[in-house]
Short mmCIF file of C-alpha atoms in Angstrom, two decimals:
data_model
loop_
_atom_site.label_atom_id
_atom_site.label_comp_id
_atom_site.label_asym_id
_atom_site.label_seq_id
_atom_site.Cartn_x
_atom_site.Cartn_y
_atom_site.Cartn_z
CA UNK A 1 -28.77 -32.54 26.86
CA UNK A 2 -27.42 -31.11 29.76
CA UNK A 3 -28.50 -27.86 30.87
CA UNK A 4 -27.39 -25.26 33.59
CA UNK A 5 -27.96 -21.90 35.02
CA UNK A 6 -25.79 -19.90 32.82
CA UNK A 7 -27.40 -17.41 30.26
CA UNK A 8 -25.51 -15.85 27.40
CA UNK A 9 -25.15 -12.48 29.20
CA UNK A 10 -23.76 -14.35 32.38
CA UNK A 11 -21.23 -16.23 30.12
CA UNK A 12 -20.37 -12.92 28.41
CA UNK A 13 -19.58 -11.33 31.77
CA UNK A 14 -17.71 -14.27 33.01
CA UNK A 15 -15.43 -14.42 29.88
CA UNK A 16 -14.77 -10.65 30.15
CA UNK A 17 -13.74 -11.11 33.71
CA UNK A 18 -11.55 -14.02 32.78
CA UNK A 19 -9.70 -12.01 30.20
CA UNK A 20 -9.54 -8.40 31.60
CA UNK A 21 -8.71 -9.24 35.15
CA UNK A 22 -5.03 -8.63 35.68
CA UNK A 23 -5.13 -11.65 37.92
CA UNK A 24 -6.59 -14.17 35.30
CA UNK A 25 -4.43 -16.40 33.46
CA UNK A 26 -5.83 -15.06 30.15
CA UNK A 27 -4.47 -11.74 30.73
CA UNK A 28 -0.93 -12.45 29.69
CA UNK A 29 -2.56 -13.87 26.48
CA UNK A 30 -4.53 -10.40 26.20
CA UNK A 31 -1.05 -8.64 26.49
CA UNK A 32 0.57 -10.68 23.78
CA UNK A 33 -2.50 -10.27 21.47
CA UNK A 34 -2.24 -6.48 21.88
CA UNK A 35 1.69 -6.64 21.04
CA UNK A 36 1.12 -9.17 18.12
CA UNK A 37 -1.60 -7.07 16.52
CA UNK A 38 0.32 -3.78 16.46
CA UNK A 39 3.75 -5.75 15.59
CA UNK A 40 2.22 -7.41 12.57
CA UNK A 41 0.68 -4.17 11.31
CA UNK A 42 3.87 -2.42 11.97
CA UNK A 43 5.67 -4.89 9.73
CA UNK A 44 3.02 -4.58 7.00
CA UNK A 45 3.35 -0.62 7.05
CA UNK A 46 7.29 -1.01 7.18
CA UNK A 47 7.31 -3.10 4.01
CA UNK A 48 5.03 -1.13 2.14
CA UNK A 49 7.25 1.83 2.93
CA UNK A 50 10.40 0.06 1.88
CA UNK A 51 8.48 -0.87 -1.38
CA UNK A 52 7.32 2.81 -1.93
CA UNK A 53 11.08 3.99 -1.49
CA UNK A 54 12.39 1.34 -3.96
CA UNK A 55 9.59 2.47 -6.35
CA UNK A 56 10.47 6.09 -5.89
CA UNK A 57 14.28 5.40 -6.69
CA UNK A 58 13.43 3.24 -9.56
CA UNK A 59 10.97 5.69 -10.90
CA UNK A 60 13.52 8.38 -11.08
CA UNK A 61 15.51 6.16 -13.06
CA UNK A 62 12.81 5.89 -15.49
CA UNK A 63 11.50 2.34 -14.63
CA UNK A 64 7.80 3.45 -15.34
CA UNK A 65 8.58 5.74 -18.23
CA UNK A 66 7.68 4.89 -21.81
CA UNK A 67 9.09 7.25 -24.42
CA UNK A 68 7.57 6.75 -27.90
CA UNK A 69 9.81 8.22 -30.75
CA UNK A 70 10.03 7.58 -34.52
CA UNK A 71 12.18 4.37 -35.36
CA UNK A 72 14.62 6.49 -37.49
CA UNK A 73 15.49 10.13 -37.77
CA UNK A 74 14.22 10.35 -41.13
CA UNK A 75 11.12 8.32 -40.73
CA UNK A 76 7.54 9.82 -41.02
CA UNK A 77 5.65 9.08 -37.87
CA UNK A 78 3.37 11.01 -35.68
CA UNK A 79 0.86 10.50 -32.99
CA UNK A 80 -2.39 12.55 -32.39
CA UNK A 81 -2.13 14.97 -29.32
CA UNK A 82 -5.53 13.84 -28.16
CA UNK A 83 -4.55 10.21 -27.90
CA UNK A 84 -1.25 11.00 -26.21
CA UNK A 85 -2.60 13.54 -23.73
CA UNK A 86 -5.81 11.23 -23.24
CA UNK A 87 -3.83 8.36 -21.86
CA UNK A 88 -4.10 10.04 -18.60
CA UNK A 89 -7.61 8.74 -18.36
CA UNK A 90 -6.63 5.23 -17.74
CA UNK A 91 -5.77 3.87 -14.19
CA UNK A 92 -2.42 2.50 -15.53
CA UNK A 93 -1.12 5.94 -16.43
CA UNK A 94 0.10 8.70 -14.08
CA UNK A 95 0.85 11.25 -16.55
CA UNK A 96 1.20 11.57 -20.47
CA UNK A 97 1.74 14.31 -23.09
CA UNK A 98 3.60 15.15 -26.46
CA UNK A 99 6.95 16.92 -25.96
CA UNK A 100 7.79 19.55 -28.72
CA UNK A 101 11.26 20.17 -30.12
CA UNK A 102 13.48 21.79 -27.62
CA UNK A 103 14.87 25.45 -28.58
CA UNK A 104 17.37 27.81 -26.79
CA UNK A 105 16.49 31.07 -25.12
CA UNK A 106 18.36 33.57 -22.79
CA UNK A 107 16.90 34.46 -19.17
CA UNK A 108 18.43 36.86 -16.68
CA UNK A 109 17.91 34.59 -13.83
CA UNK A 110 19.21 31.32 -15.69
CA UNK A 111 21.71 32.70 -18.13
CA UNK A 112 22.00 32.06 -21.79
CA UNK A 113 20.98 29.32 -24.11
CA UNK A 114 18.64 27.81 -21.71
CA UNK A 115 16.92 24.85 -23.22
CA UNK A 116 13.17 25.78 -23.64
CA UNK A 117 10.86 22.57 -23.82
CA UNK A 118 7.22 22.74 -24.97
CA UNK A 119 5.33 20.00 -23.44
CA UNK A 120 1.90 19.06 -22.82
CA UNK A 121 0.29 20.26 -19.41
CA UNK A 122 -0.97 16.66 -19.02
CA UNK A 123 2.69 15.47 -18.58
CA UNK A 124 3.69 18.44 -16.42
CA UNK A 125 0.60 19.66 -14.67
CA UNK A 126 2.46 22.66 -13.17
CA UNK A 127 1.90 24.31 -16.35
CA UNK A 128 -1.89 24.40 -15.75
CA UNK A 129 -1.12 27.18 -13.23
CA UNK A 130 2.36 28.50 -14.44
CA UNK A 131 3.84 30.17 -17.39
CA UNK A 132 6.73 27.77 -17.24
CA UNK A 133 8.28 25.34 -15.02
CA UNK A 134 12.04 25.41 -14.18
CA UNK A 135 13.84 21.93 -14.24
CA UNK A 136 15.22 20.72 -11.11
CA UNK A 137 18.71 20.45 -12.74
CA UNK A 138 18.43 24.36 -13.70
CA UNK A 139 17.99 25.30 -10.07
CA UNK A 140 19.17 22.42 -7.77
CA UNK A 141 18.91 23.90 -4.46
CA UNK A 142 15.21 25.46 -4.79
CA UNK A 143 12.30 24.02 -3.01
CA UNK A 144 9.76 22.11 -5.23
CA UNK A 145 6.61 23.89 -6.10
CA UNK A 146 8.06 27.28 -5.16
CA UNK A 147 6.93 30.23 -7.67
CA UNK A 148 9.62 32.62 -8.91
CA UNK A 149 9.44 35.30 -11.77
CA UNK A 150 11.84 34.91 -14.72
CA UNK A 151 12.42 37.80 -17.20
CA UNK A 152 13.55 36.92 -20.94
CA UNK A 153 15.96 38.82 -22.93
CA UNK A 154 13.10 40.42 -24.81
CA UNK A 155 11.76 41.65 -21.53
CA UNK A 156 8.66 38.97 -21.16
CA UNK A 157 7.89 38.27 -17.80
CA UNK A 158 7.12 34.52 -16.91
CA UNK A 159 5.54 33.29 -13.67
CA UNK A 160 7.39 30.07 -13.22
CA UNK A 161 7.32 27.10 -10.87
CA UNK A 162 10.22 25.29 -9.54
CA UNK A 163 9.67 21.75 -10.52
CA UNK A 164 10.50 18.60 -8.55
CA UNK A 165 13.00 15.91 -9.93
CA UNK A 166 11.49 14.04 -12.81
CA UNK A 167 12.09 10.43 -14.09
CA UNK A 168 14.86 9.81 -16.58
CA UNK A 169 13.35 10.04 -20.11
CA UNK A 170 11.57 13.31 -19.47
CA UNK A 171 13.64 16.03 -20.83
CA UNK A 172 12.23 18.90 -18.66
CA UNK A 173 14.20 18.03 -15.82
CA UNK A 174 17.16 20.02 -17.35
CA UNK A 175 15.15 22.61 -19.49
CA UNK A 176 12.57 25.28 -18.83
CA UNK A 177 9.20 23.65 -19.45
CA UNK A 178 6.51 25.83 -21.26
CA UNK A 179 2.99 25.01 -22.51
CA UNK A 180 2.81 23.35 -25.84
CA UNK A 181 1.24 25.32 -28.79
CA UNK A 182 -2.39 25.01 -28.55
CA UNK A 183 -2.46 24.55 -32.29
CA UNK A 184 -0.12 21.54 -32.07
CA UNK A 185 -2.40 18.47 -32.93
CA UNK A 186 0.11 15.83 -33.54
CA UNK A 187 3.91 15.10 -32.79
CA UNK A 188 6.41 12.49 -32.80
CA UNK A 189 7.62 12.32 -29.14
CA UNK A 190 4.88 11.12 -26.73
CA UNK A 191 6.07 10.39 -23.14
CA UNK A 192 4.09 8.30 -20.78
CA UNK A 193 4.54 7.78 -16.95
CA UNK A 194 3.03 4.39 -15.85
CA UNK A 195 1.65 3.60 -12.38
CA UNK A 196 4.69 1.83 -10.62
CA UNK A 197 2.32 -0.62 -8.67
CA UNK A 198 0.94 -1.98 -11.57
CA UNK A 199 2.64 -4.67 -14.12
CA UNK A 200 4.58 -2.34 -16.52
CA UNK A 201 4.48 -4.69 -19.57
CA UNK A 202 0.87 -5.05 -19.50
CA UNK A 203 0.28 -1.39 -19.05
CA UNK A 204 2.55 -0.54 -22.09
CA UNK A 205 0.38 -2.78 -23.92
CA UNK A 206 -2.59 -0.80 -23.07
CA UNK A 207 -0.85 2.34 -23.83
CA UNK A 208 0.40 1.32 -27.26
CA UNK A 209 -3.08 -0.22 -28.34
CA UNK A 210 -4.72 3.57 -27.72
CA UNK A 211 -2.56 5.64 -29.60
CA UNK A 212 -3.54 7.16 -32.79
CA UNK A 213 -0.59 6.89 -35.22
CA UNK A 214 0.06 8.14 -38.84
CA UNK A 215 2.87 6.67 -40.83
CA UNK A 216 5.26 4.15 -39.33
CA UNK A 217 4.65 2.96 -35.99
CA UNK A 218 6.59 4.61 -33.05
CA UNK A 219 9.15 2.68 -31.14
CA UNK A 220 8.37 2.37 -27.45
CA UNK A 221 11.74 2.47 -25.23
CA UNK A 222 12.11 3.02 -21.46
CA UNK A 223 15.14 4.46 -19.91
CA UNK A 224 15.40 1.64 -17.28
CA UNK A 225 15.44 -1.94 -18.16
CA UNK A 226 13.98 -3.94 -15.25
CA UNK A 227 15.48 -7.19 -14.42
CA UNK A 228 13.48 -8.19 -11.39
CA UNK A 229 9.89 -6.99 -10.70
CA UNK A 230 10.06 -5.55 -7.20
CA UNK A 231 6.26 -5.40 -7.07
CA UNK A 232 5.67 -9.03 -7.87
CA UNK A 233 8.57 -9.71 -5.42
CA UNK A 234 6.91 -7.83 -2.75
CA UNK A 235 3.59 -9.40 -3.26
CA UNK A 236 5.30 -13.01 -3.15
CA UNK A 237 7.12 -12.42 0.04
CA UNK A 238 6.59 -14.96 2.67
CA UNK A 239 5.67 -12.46 5.53
CA UNK A 240 2.37 -11.86 3.86
CA UNK A 241 1.65 -15.05 5.79
CA UNK A 242 2.07 -13.54 9.04
CA UNK A 243 -1.46 -13.09 10.40
CA UNK A 244 -2.07 -16.91 9.71
CA UNK A 245 1.11 -17.79 11.41
CA UNK A 246 0.00 -15.68 14.31
CA UNK A 247 -3.31 -17.50 14.46
CA UNK A 248 -1.26 -21.07 14.54
CA UNK A 249 1.00 -19.48 17.45
CA UNK A 250 -2.39 -18.44 19.23
CA UNK A 251 -3.83 -21.91 18.77
CA UNK A 252 -0.73 -23.65 20.45
CA UNK A 253 -0.81 -20.81 23.24
CA UNK A 254 -4.41 -21.51 23.96
CA UNK A 255 -3.78 -25.45 23.95
CA UNK A 256 -0.92 -25.06 26.41
CA UNK A 257 -2.89 -22.43 28.37
CA UNK A 258 -5.89 -24.99 28.51
CA UNK A 259 -3.62 -27.33 30.38
CA UNK A 260 -2.56 -24.65 32.89
CA UNK A 261 -6.28 -23.81 33.46
CA UNK A 262 -7.25 -27.57 34.13
CA UNK A 263 -8.34 -27.03 37.85
CA UNK A 264 -10.07 -23.76 36.93
CA UNK A 265 -12.03 -25.54 34.11
CA UNK A 266 -12.62 -28.46 36.52
CA UNK A 267 -14.18 -26.08 38.86
CA UNK A 268 -16.55 -24.97 36.34
CA UNK A 269 -17.64 -28.34 35.25
CA UNK A 270 -17.91 -29.84 38.73
CA UNK A 271 -20.09 -26.97 39.94
CA UNK A 272 -22.70 -27.75 37.28
CA UNK A 273 -21.66 -25.99 34.18
CA UNK A 274 -22.39 -27.85 30.99
CA UNK A 275 -19.75 -28.69 28.25
CA UNK A 276 -21.93 -26.40 26.03
CA UNK A 277 -21.61 -23.48 28.47
CA UNK A 278 -17.95 -23.89 29.06
CA UNK A 279 -17.36 -24.22 25.26
CA UNK A 280 -19.25 -21.09 24.76
CA UNK A 281 -17.38 -19.06 27.51
CA UNK A 282 -14.04 -20.13 26.16
CA UNK A 283 -14.99 -19.02 22.69
CA UNK A 284 -16.13 -15.95 23.81
CA UNK A 285 -12.70 -15.40 25.69
CA UNK A 286 -10.90 -15.83 22.61
CA UNK A 287 -13.20 -13.66 20.64
CA UNK A 288 -12.62 -10.63 23.09
CA UNK A 289 -8.65 -11.37 22.84
CA UNK A 290 -9.03 -11.43 18.98
CA UNK A 291 -10.96 -8.26 19.27
CA UNK A 292 -8.10 -6.67 21.03
CA UNK A 293 -5.69 -7.87 18.36
CA UNK A 294 -7.86 -6.38 15.63
CA UNK A 295 -8.20 -3.10 17.60
CA UNK A 296 -4.27 -3.00 18.26
CA UNK A 297 -3.69 -3.68 14.56
CA UNK A 298 -6.10 -1.16 13.40
CA UNK A 299 -4.99 1.45 15.64
CA UNK A 300 -1.54 0.99 14.47
CA UNK A 301 -2.31 1.18 10.82
CA UNK A 302 -4.36 4.36 11.44
CA UNK A 303 -1.19 5.96 13.03
CA UNK A 304 1.43 4.63 10.90
CA UNK A 305 -0.35 3.87 7.58
CA UNK A 306 -1.93 7.22 6.74
CA UNK A 307 0.51 7.70 4.02
CA UNK A 308 0.43 4.43 2.31
CA UNK A 309 -1.15 3.94 -1.30
CA UNK A 310 -4.02 1.81 0.40
CA UNK A 311 -4.13 2.41 4.17
CA UNK A 312 -6.91 -0.32 4.27
CA UNK A 313 -4.51 -2.90 3.56
CA UNK A 314 -2.92 -3.22 7.07
CA UNK A 315 -6.42 -2.96 8.57
CA UNK A 316 -7.49 -5.92 6.45
CA UNK A 317 -4.58 -8.06 7.40
CA UNK A 318 -5.32 -7.15 11.19
CA UNK A 319 -8.99 -8.46 10.77
CA UNK A 320 -7.66 -11.56 8.82
CA UNK A 321 -5.33 -12.42 11.81
CA UNK A 322 -8.20 -11.69 14.19
CA UNK A 323 -10.41 -14.27 12.54
CA UNK A 324 -7.80 -16.76 12.11
CA UNK A 325 -6.95 -16.31 15.94
CA UNK A 326 -10.68 -17.17 16.79
CA UNK A 327 -10.99 -20.12 14.47
CA UNK A 328 -7.62 -21.76 15.68
CA UNK A 329 -7.29 -20.34 19.33
CA UNK A 330 -10.96 -21.09 19.96
CA UNK A 331 -10.83 -24.62 18.66
CA UNK A 332 -7.70 -25.54 20.63
CA UNK A 333 -9.21 -23.94 23.85
CA UNK A 334 -12.51 -25.82 23.27
CA UNK A 335 -10.60 -28.85 23.20
CA UNK A 336 -10.53 -29.07 26.87
CA UNK A 337 -14.42 -29.34 27.21
CA UNK A 338 -14.13 -32.67 25.77
CA UNK A 339 -12.34 -33.93 28.60
CA UNK A 340 -14.12 -35.25 31.76
CA UNK A 341 -14.28 -33.08 34.75
CA UNK A 342 -12.24 -35.70 37.09
CA UNK A 343 -9.51 -35.66 34.37
CA UNK A 344 -9.19 -31.98 34.50
CA UNK A 345 -9.14 -31.83 38.30
CA UNK A 346 -6.25 -34.29 38.31
CA UNK A 347 -4.03 -31.89 36.29
CA UNK A 348 -1.81 -29.63 37.92
#
């Protein structure tokens, strides 16, 4: 085996110089890696944002709402409050609770015959800190979560919150939501809000299997009928292969660049550098470039993806792209090592 004077430390130092020096032929590749790392992360974040916006719109239309009611108006069907409210302990459920029968009341601020809707605080969490929640349709110009004081016709004072828009299928959006009577243990109207990112049909099966029913089974309906699963479509998008495509691009770039660097590589070989040392140096160069790719992508994820459901996703994609870069580009660049030094010197 051919030996030379190169130690690992010297090879690392030489690779850093070959990549980071503005005059080096690898420097443009470094700049491209930084741009590609940030660009592919920005695309992942943009697509995640688009999915989130779509799910928000479909959520207001009732996509992930399941309403459980008796099969007929005269049917005897009830569900226990503990089982309905307790659905919130499952990862598939964002909110769930019983909804009582609405009444009408007069309020100084909202007028006469205002719908008064008893509801579990597990379905309307603002009821844990307020006496009532004003539906967005009753006070459309208000800021969500703002607190106001309401006075009933009988003089009762209520500390109320102005609620945000709620999905279709939840009647509190056009009513004054109040806490369900603590003595209520059963009901015939259970509303469940599912996690929009999880398969709706599978989540519905989990919900139905956990309810404690008395009498005839309740009928599960949804205000929105989905024809295309937007989450499945997002997961099946071709752009998810972008990090791999970037690695293939890097491999072709490294192969083309090795031709442009033939005289430079020939100088290393003719000065006594072994194939092993040269291959190690070329691999270290690609590892440095890939490191900048990952760093750029991670930085972009930290800046752009803080509001995402899982901010680690774009970071993982950047790491995948970086590893693929090293494998593909490192293999392509090291192919030049197999050529004879005299052949490398002849290239221009």
